[in-house]
Coordinates of N, CA and C in Angstrom, one line a residue:
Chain C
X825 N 2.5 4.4 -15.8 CA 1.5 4.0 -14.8 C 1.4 5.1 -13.8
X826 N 0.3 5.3 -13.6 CA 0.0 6.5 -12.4 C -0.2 6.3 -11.4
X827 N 0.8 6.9 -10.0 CA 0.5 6.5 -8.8 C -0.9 6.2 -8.5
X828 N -1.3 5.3 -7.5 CA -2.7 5.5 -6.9 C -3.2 6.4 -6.3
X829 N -4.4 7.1 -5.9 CA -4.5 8.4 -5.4 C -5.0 8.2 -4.4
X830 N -4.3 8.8 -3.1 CA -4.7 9.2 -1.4 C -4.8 10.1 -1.4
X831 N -6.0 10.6 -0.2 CA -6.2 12.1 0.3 C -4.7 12.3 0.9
X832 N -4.4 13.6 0.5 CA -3.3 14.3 1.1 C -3.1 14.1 2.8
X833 N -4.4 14.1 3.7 CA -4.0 14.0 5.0 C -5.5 13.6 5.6
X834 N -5.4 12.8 6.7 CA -6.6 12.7 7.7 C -6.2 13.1 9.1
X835 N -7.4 13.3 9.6 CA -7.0 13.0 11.3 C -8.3 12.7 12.4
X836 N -7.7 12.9 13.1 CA -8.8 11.8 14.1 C -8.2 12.5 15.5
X837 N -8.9 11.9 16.3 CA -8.8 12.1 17.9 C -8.3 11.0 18.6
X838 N -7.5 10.9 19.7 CA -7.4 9.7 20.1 C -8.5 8.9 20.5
X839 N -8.9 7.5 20.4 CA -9.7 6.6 20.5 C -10.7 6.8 19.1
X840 N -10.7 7.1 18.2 CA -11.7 7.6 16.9 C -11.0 6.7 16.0
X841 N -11.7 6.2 14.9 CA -11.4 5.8 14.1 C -11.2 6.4 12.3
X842 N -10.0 6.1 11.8 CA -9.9 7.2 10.6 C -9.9 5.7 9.2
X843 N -10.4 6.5 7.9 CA -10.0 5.5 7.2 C -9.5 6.1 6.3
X844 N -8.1 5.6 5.6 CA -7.6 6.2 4.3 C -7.9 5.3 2.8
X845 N -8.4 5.9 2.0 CA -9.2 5.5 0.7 C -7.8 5.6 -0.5
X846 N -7.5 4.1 -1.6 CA -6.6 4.0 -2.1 C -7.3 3.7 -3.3
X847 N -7.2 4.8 -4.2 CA -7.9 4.3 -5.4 C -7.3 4.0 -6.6
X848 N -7.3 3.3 -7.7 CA -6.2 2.6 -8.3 C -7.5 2.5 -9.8
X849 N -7.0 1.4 -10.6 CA -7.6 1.2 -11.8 C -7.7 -0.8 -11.8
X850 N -8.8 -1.2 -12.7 CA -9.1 -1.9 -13.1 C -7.2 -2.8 -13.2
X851 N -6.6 -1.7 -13.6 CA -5.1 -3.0 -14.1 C -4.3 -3.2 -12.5
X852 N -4.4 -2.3 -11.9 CA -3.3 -2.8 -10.7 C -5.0 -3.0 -9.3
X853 N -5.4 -2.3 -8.8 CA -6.1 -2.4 -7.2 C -6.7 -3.4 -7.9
X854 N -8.1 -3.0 -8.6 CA -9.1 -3.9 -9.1 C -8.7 -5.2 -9.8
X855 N -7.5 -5.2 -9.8 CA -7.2 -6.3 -10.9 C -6.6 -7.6 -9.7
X856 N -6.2 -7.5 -9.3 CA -5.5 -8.5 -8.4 C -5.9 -8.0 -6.6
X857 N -6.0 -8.9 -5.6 CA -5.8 -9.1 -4.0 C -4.7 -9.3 -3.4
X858 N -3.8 -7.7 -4.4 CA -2.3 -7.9 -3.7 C -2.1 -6.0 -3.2
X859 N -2.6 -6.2 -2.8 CA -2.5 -4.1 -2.1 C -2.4 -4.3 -0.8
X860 N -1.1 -3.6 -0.7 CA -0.2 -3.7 0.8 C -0.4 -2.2 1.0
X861 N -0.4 -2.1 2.7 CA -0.1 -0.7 3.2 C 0.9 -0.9 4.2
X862 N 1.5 0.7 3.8 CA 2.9 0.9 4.7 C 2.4 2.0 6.1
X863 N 3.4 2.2 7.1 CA 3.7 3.4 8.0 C 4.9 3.8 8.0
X864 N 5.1 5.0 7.8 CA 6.1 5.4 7.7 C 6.3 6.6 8.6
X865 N 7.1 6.6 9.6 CA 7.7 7.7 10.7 C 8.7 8.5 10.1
X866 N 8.6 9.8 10.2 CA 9.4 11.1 9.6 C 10.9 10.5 10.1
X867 N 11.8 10.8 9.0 CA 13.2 10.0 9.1 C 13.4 8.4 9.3
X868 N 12.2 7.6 9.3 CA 12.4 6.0 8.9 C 12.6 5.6 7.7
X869 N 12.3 4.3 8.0 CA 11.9 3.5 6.6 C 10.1 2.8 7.0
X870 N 9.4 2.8 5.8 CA 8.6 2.0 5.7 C 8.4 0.7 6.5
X871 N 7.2 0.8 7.4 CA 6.7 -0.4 7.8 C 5.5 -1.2 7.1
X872 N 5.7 -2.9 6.6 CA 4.3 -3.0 6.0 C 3.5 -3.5 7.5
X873 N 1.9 -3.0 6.9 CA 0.8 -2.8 8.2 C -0.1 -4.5 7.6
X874 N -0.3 -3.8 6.2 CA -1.2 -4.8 5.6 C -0.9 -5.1 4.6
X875 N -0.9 -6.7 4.2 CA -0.9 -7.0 2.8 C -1.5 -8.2 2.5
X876 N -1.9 -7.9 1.6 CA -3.5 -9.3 0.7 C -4.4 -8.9 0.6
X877 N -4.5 -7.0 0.9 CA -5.6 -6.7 1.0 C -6.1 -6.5 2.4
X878 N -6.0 -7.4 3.5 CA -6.7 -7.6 4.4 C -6.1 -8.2 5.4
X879 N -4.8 -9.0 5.0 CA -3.8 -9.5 6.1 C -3.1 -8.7 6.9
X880 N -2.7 -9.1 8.2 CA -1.8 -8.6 9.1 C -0.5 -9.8 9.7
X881 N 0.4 -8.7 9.4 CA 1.8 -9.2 9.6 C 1.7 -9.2 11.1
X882 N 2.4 -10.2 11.8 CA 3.0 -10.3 13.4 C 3.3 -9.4 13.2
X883 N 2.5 -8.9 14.6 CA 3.0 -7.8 15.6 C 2.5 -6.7 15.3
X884 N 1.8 -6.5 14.1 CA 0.5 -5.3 14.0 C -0.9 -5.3 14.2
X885 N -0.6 -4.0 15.6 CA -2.4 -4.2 16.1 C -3.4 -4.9 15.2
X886 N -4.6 -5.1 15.6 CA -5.5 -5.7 15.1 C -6.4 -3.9 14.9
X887 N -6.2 -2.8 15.3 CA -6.7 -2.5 15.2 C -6.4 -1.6 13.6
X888 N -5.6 -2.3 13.0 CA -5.5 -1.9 11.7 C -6.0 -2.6 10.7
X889 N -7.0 -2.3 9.7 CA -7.4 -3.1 9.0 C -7.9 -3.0 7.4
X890 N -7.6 -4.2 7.1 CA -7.9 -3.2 5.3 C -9.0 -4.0 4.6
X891 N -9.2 -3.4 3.6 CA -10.1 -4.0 2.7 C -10.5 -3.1 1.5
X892 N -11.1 -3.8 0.4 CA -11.0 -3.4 -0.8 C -12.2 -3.3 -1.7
X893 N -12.9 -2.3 -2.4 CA -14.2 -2.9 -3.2 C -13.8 -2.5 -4.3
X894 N -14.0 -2.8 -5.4 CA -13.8 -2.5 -6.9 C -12.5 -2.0 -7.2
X895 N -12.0 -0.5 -7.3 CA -10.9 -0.2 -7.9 C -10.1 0.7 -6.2
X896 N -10.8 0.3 -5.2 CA -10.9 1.4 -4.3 C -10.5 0.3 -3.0
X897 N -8.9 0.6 -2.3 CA -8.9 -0.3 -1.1 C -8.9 0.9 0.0
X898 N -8.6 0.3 1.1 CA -8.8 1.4 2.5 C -8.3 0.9 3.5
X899 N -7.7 1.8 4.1 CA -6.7 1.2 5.6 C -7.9 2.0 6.8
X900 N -8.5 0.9 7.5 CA -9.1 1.6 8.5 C -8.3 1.6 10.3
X901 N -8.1 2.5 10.8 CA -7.4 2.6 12.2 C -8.6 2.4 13.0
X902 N -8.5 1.5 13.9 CA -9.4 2.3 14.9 C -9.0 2.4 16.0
X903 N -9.2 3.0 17.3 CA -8.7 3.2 18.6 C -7.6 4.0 18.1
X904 N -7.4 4.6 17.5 CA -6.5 5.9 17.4 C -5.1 6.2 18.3
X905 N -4.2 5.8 18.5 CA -2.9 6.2 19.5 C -2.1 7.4 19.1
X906 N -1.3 8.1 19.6 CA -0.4 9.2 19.6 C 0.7 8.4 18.5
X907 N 0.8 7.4 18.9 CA 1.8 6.8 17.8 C 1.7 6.4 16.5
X908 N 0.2 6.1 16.2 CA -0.1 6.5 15.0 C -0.2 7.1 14.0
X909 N 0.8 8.3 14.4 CA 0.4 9.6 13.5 C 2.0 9.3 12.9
X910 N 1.7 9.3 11.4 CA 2.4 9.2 10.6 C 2.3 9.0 9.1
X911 N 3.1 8.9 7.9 CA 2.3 8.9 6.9 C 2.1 7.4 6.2
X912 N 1.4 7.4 5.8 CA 0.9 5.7 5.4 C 0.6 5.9 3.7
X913 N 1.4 4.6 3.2 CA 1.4 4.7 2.1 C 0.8 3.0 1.3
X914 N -0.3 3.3 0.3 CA -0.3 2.2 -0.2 C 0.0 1.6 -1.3
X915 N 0.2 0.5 -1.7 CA 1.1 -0.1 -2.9 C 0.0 -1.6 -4.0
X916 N 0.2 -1.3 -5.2 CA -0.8 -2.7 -5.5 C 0.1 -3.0 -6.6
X917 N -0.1 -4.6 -6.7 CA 0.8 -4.8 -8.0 C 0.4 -4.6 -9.0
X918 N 0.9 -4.5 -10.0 CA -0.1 -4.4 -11.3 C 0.3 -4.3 -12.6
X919 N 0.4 -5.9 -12.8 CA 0.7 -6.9 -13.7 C 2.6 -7.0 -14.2
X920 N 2.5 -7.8 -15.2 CA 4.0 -8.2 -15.1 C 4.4 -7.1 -16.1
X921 N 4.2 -5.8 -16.7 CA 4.6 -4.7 -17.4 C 5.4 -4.2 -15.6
X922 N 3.9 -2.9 -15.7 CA 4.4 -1.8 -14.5 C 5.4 -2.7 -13.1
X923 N 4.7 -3.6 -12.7 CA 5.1 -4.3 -11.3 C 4.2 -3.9 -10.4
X924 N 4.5 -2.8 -9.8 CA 4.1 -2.5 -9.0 C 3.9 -1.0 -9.2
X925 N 2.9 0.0 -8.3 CA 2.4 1.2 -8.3 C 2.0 1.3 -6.8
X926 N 2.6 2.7 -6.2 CA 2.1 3.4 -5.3 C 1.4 4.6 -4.9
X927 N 0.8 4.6 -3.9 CA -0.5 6.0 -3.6 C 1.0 7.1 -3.2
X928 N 0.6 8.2 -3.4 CA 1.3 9.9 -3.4 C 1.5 9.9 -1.7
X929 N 0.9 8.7 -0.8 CA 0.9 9.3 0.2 C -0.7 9.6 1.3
X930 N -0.3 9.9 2.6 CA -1.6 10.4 3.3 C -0.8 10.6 4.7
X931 N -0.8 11.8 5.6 CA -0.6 12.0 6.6 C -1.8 11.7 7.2
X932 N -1.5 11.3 8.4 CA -2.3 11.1 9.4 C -1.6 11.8 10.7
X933 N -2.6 12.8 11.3 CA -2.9 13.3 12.2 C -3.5 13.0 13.3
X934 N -3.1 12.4 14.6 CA -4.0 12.4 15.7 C -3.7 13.7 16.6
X935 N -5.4 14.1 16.8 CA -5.1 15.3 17.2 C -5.2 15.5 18.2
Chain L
X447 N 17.0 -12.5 12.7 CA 16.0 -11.1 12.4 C 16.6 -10.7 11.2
X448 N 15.8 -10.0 10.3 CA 16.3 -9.6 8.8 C 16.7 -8.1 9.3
X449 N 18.0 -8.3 8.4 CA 18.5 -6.9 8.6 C 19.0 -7.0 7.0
X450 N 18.6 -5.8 6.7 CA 18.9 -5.0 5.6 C 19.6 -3.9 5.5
X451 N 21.2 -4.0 5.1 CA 21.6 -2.3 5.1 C 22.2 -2.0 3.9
X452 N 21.9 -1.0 3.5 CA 22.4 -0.2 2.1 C 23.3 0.7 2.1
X453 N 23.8 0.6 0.8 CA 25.3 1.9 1.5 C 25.6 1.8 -0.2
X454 N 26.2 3.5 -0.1 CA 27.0 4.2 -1.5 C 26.4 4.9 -1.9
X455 N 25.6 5.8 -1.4 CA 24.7 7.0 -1.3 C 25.4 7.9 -1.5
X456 N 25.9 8.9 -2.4 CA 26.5 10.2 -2.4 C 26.6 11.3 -3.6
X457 N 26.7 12.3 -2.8 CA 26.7 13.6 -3.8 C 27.6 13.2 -5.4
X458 N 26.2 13.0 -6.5 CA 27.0 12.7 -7.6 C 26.6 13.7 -8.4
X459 N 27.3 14.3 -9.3 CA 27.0 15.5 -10.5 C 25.9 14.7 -11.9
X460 N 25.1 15.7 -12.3 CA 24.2 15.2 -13.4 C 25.0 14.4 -14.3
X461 N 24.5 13.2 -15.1 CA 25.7 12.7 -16.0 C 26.3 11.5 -15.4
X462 N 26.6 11.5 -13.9 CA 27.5 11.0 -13.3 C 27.0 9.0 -13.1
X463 N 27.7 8.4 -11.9 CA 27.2 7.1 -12.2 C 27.2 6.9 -10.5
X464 N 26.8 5.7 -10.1 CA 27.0 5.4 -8.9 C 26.2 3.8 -8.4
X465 N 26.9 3.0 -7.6 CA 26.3 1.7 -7.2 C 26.0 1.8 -5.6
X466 N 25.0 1.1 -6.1 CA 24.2 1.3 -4.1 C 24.4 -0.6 -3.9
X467 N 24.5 -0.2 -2.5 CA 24.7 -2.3 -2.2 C 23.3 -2.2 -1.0
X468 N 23.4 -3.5 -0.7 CA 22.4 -3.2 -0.2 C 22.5 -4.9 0.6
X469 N 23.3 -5.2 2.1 CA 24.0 -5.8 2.3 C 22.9 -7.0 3.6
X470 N 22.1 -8.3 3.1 CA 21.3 -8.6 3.6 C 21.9 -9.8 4.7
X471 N 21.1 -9.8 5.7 CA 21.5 -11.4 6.8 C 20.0 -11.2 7.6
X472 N 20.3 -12.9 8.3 CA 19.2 -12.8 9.1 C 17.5 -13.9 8.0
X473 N 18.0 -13.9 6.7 CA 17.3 -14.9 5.7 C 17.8 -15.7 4.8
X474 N 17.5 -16.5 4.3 CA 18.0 -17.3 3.2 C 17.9 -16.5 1.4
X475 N 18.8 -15.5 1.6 CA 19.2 -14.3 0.5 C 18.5 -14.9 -1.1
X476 N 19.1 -15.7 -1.6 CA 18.9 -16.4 -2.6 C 17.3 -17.1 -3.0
X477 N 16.5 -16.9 -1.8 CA 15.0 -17.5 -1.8 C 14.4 -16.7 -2.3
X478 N 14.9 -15.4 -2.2 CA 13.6 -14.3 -2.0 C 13.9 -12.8 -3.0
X479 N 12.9 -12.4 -4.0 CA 12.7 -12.1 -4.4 C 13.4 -10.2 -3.7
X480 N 14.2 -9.6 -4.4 CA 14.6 -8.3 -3.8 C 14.1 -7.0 -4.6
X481 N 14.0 -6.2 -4.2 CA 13.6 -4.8 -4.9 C 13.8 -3.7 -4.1
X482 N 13.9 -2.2 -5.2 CA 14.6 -1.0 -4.7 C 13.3 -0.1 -4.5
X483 N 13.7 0.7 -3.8 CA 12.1 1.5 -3.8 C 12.9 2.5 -3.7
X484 N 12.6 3.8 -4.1 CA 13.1 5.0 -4.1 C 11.9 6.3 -3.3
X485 N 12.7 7.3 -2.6 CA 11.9 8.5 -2.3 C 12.5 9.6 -2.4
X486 N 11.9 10.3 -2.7 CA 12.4 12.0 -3.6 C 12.3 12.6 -1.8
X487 N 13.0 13.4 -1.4 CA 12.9 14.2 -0.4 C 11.6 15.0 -0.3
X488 N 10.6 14.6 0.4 CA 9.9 15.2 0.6 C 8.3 14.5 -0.5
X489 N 9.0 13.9 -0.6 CA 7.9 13.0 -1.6 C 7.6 11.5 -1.6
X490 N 6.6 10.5 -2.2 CA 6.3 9.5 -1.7 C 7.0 8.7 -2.3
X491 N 6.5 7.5 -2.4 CA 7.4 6.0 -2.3 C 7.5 5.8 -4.0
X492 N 8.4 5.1 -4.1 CA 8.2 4.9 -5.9 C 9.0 3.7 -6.2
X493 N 8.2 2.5 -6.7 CA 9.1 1.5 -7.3 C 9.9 1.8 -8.2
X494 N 11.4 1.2 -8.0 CA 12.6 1.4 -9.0 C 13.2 0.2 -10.0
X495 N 13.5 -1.1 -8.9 CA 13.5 -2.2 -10.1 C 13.8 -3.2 -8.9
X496 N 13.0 -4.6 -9.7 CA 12.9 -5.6 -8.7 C 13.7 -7.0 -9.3
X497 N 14.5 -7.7 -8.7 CA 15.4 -8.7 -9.0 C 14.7 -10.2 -8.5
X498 N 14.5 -11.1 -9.2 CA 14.1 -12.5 -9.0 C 15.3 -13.3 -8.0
X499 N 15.1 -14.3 -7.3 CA 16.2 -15.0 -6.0 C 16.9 -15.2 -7.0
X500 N 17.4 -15.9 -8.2 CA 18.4 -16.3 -8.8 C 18.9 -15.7 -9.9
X501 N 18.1 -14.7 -9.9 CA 18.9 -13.2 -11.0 C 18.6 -13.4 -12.1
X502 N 17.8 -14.3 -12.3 CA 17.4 -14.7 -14.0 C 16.4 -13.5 -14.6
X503 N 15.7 -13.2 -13.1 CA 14.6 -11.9 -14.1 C 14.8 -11.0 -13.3
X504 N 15.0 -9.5 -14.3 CA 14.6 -8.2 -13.8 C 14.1 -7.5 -14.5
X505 N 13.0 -6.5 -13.4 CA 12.4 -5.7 -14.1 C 12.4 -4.1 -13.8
X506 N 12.3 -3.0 -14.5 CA 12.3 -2.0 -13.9 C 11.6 -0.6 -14.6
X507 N 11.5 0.3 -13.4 CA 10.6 1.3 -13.7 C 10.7 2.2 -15.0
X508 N 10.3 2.8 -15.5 CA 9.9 3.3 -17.0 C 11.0 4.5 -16.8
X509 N 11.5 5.3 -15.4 CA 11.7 6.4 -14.8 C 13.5 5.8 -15.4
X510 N 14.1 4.3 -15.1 CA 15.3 4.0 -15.0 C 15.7 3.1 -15.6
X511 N 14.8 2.7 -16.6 CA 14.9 2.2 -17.6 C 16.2 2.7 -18.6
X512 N 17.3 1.6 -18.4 CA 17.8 2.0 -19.7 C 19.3 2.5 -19.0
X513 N 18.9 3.2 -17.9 CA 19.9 3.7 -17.0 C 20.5 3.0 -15.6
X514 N 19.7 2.0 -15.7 CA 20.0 1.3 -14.1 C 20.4 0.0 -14.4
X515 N 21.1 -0.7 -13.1 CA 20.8 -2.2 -13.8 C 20.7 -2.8 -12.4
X516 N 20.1 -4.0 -12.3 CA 20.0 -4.3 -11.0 C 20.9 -5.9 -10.9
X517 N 21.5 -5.9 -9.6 CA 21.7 -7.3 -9.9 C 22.3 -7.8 -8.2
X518 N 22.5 -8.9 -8.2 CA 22.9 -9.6 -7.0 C 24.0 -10.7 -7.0
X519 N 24.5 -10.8 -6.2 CA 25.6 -12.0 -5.4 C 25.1 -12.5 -4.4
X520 N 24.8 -13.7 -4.7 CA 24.5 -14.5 -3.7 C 24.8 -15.2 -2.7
X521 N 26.5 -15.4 -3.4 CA 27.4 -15.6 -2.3 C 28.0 -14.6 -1.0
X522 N 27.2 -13.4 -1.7 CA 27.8 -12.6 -0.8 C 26.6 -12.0 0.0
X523 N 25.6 -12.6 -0.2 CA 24.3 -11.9 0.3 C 23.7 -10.5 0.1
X524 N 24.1 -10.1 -1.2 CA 24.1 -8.7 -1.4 C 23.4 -8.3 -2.5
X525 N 22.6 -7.2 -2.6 CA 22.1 -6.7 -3.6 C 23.0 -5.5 -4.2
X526 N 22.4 -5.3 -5.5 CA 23.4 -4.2 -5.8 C 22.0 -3.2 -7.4
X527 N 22.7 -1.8 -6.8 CA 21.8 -1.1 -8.2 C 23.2 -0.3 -8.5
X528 N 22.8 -0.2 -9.8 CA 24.1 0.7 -10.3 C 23.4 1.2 -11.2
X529 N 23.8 2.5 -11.5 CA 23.4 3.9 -11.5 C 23.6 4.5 -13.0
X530 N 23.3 5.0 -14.1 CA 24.1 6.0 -14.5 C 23.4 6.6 -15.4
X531 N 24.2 7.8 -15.9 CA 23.6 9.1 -16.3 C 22.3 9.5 -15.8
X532 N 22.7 9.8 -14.6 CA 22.3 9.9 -13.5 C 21.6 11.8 -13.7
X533 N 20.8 11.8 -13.3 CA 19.5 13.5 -13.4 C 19.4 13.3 -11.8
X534 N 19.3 15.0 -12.2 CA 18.5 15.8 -10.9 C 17.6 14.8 -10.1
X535 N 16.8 14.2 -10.6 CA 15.3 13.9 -10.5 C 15.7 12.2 -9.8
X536 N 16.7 12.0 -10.0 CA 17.1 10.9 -9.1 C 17.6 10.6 -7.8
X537 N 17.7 12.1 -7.5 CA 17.9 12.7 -6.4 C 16.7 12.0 -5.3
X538 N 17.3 11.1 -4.1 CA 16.2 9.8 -3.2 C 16.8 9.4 -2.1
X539 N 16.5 9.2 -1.3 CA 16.9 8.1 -0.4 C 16.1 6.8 -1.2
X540 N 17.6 5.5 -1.9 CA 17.2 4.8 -2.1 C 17.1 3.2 -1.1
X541 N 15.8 2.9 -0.7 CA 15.5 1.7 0.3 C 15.7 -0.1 -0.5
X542 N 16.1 -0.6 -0.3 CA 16.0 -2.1 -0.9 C 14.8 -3.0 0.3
X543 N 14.6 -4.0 -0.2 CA 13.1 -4.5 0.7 C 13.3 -5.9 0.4
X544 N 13.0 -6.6 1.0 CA 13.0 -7.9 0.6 C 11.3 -8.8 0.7
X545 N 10.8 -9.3 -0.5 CA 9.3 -9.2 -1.0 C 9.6 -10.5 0.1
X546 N 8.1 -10.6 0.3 CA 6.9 -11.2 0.7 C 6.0 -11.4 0.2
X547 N 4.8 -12.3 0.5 CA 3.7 -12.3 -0.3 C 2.8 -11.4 -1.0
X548 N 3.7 -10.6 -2.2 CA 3.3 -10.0 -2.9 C 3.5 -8.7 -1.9
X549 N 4.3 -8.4 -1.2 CA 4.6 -7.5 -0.4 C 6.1 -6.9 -0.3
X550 N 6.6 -5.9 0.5 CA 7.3 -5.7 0.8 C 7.5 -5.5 2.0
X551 N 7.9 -7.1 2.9 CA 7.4 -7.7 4.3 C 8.9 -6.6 5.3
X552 N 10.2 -6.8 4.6 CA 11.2 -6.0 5.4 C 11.7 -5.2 4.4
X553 N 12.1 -4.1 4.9 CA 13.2 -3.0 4.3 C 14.5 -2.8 5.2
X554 N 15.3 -1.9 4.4 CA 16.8 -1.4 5.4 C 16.1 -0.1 5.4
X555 N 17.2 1.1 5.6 CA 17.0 2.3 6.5 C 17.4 3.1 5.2
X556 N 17.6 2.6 4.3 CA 17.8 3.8 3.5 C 19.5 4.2 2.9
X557 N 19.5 4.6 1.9 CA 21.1 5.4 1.8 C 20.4 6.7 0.8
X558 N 21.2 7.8 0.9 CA 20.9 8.8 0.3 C 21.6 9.0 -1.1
X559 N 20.7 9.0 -2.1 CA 21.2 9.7 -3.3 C 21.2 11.3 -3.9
X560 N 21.8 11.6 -3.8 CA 22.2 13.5 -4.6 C 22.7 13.5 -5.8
X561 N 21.6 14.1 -6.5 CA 22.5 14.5 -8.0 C 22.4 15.7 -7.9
X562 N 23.6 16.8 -8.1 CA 23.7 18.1 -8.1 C 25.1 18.6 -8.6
X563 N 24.8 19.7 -9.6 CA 25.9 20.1 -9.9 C 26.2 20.9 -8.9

């Protein structure tokens, strides 16, 4: 199974909104309304942001938000903070073979 | 509060073997579905193998297949991956996570694995 593919890096300005694009296949993104995104701070562990597609876990801004069309989901930021710069990664299940499959990745830059 | 911590991370030679624990409190251990996520230094996230609450099912990546085995104690609240003939390429900080709705709602901090002659 092949990771999902994210642009290598985005960036934005504070207060601007960025969106990162998670593209996958018919068997895992398109197949199921289970594609979670992470953040991840240089030397952490993974935070999940969103998962269902579109849900948010307590205690994550609202200004994070996801959603999905065909084979293709996307984490959109908006209001941009200094603290948001970090790398975000997305995850979809995909089916009871693979499990699960993740994107390569996407830095985010606020500039 | 869920806390997750992992430990047995260390410089092991190609060939070699090694068991990571992965030491959970703070939830009801045995309800919930556990799994390993692995990261290459400098590289992104990668499922490794996921264990069912009662240990009846496991499944795992195509990468460690054959080489890994996953498993748990429940009485002791602990996950466990064990390792062997163990490559370069396994070389990760490996994370354990405890699922969520089709998620991976908490993680621990990580332990580091090294394969190197």
């Amino acid at each position: 199974q092949s990771a999902l593919t994210q642009p290598r890096s985005v960036s934005g300005s504070p207060g601007q909104s960025v969106t990162i694009s998670c593209t996958g296949t018919s068997s895992d993104v398109g197949g199921y309304n289970y594609v979670s995104w992470y953040q991840q701070h240089p030397g952490k562990a993974p935070k999940l942001m969103i998962y269902g597609v579109s849900k948010r876990p307590s205690g994550v801004p609202d200004r994070f938000s996801g959603s999905k069309s065909g084979n293709t989901a996307s984490l959109t930021i908006s209001g941009l903070q200094a603290e948001d710069e970090a790398d975000y990664y997305c995850c979809s299940y995909a089916g009871s073979y693979t499990l699960w499959v993740f994107g390569g990745g996407t830095k985010l830059t606020v500039l | 509060e869920v806390q997750l911590l992992e430990s047995g991370g260390d410089l092991v030679q190609p060939g070699g073997s090694l068991r990571l624990s992965c030491a959970a409190s703070g939830f009801t251990f045995s309800s919930y579905v556990m799994t390993w996520v692995r990261q290459a230094p400098g590289k992104g996230l990668e499922w490794v193998s996921t264990i069912r609450g009662s240990g009846d099912y496991t499944h795992y990546a195509d990468s460690v297949k054959g080489r890994s085995t996953i498993s748990r104690d429940n009485s002791k609240n602990t996950l466990y991956l064990q390792m062997n003939s163990l490559r370069v390429e396994d070389t990760a900080v490996y994370y354990c996570a405890k699922e969520g709705d089709y998620d991976f709602e908490d993680w621990g901090q990580g332990t580091l694995v090294t394969v190197s002659s």
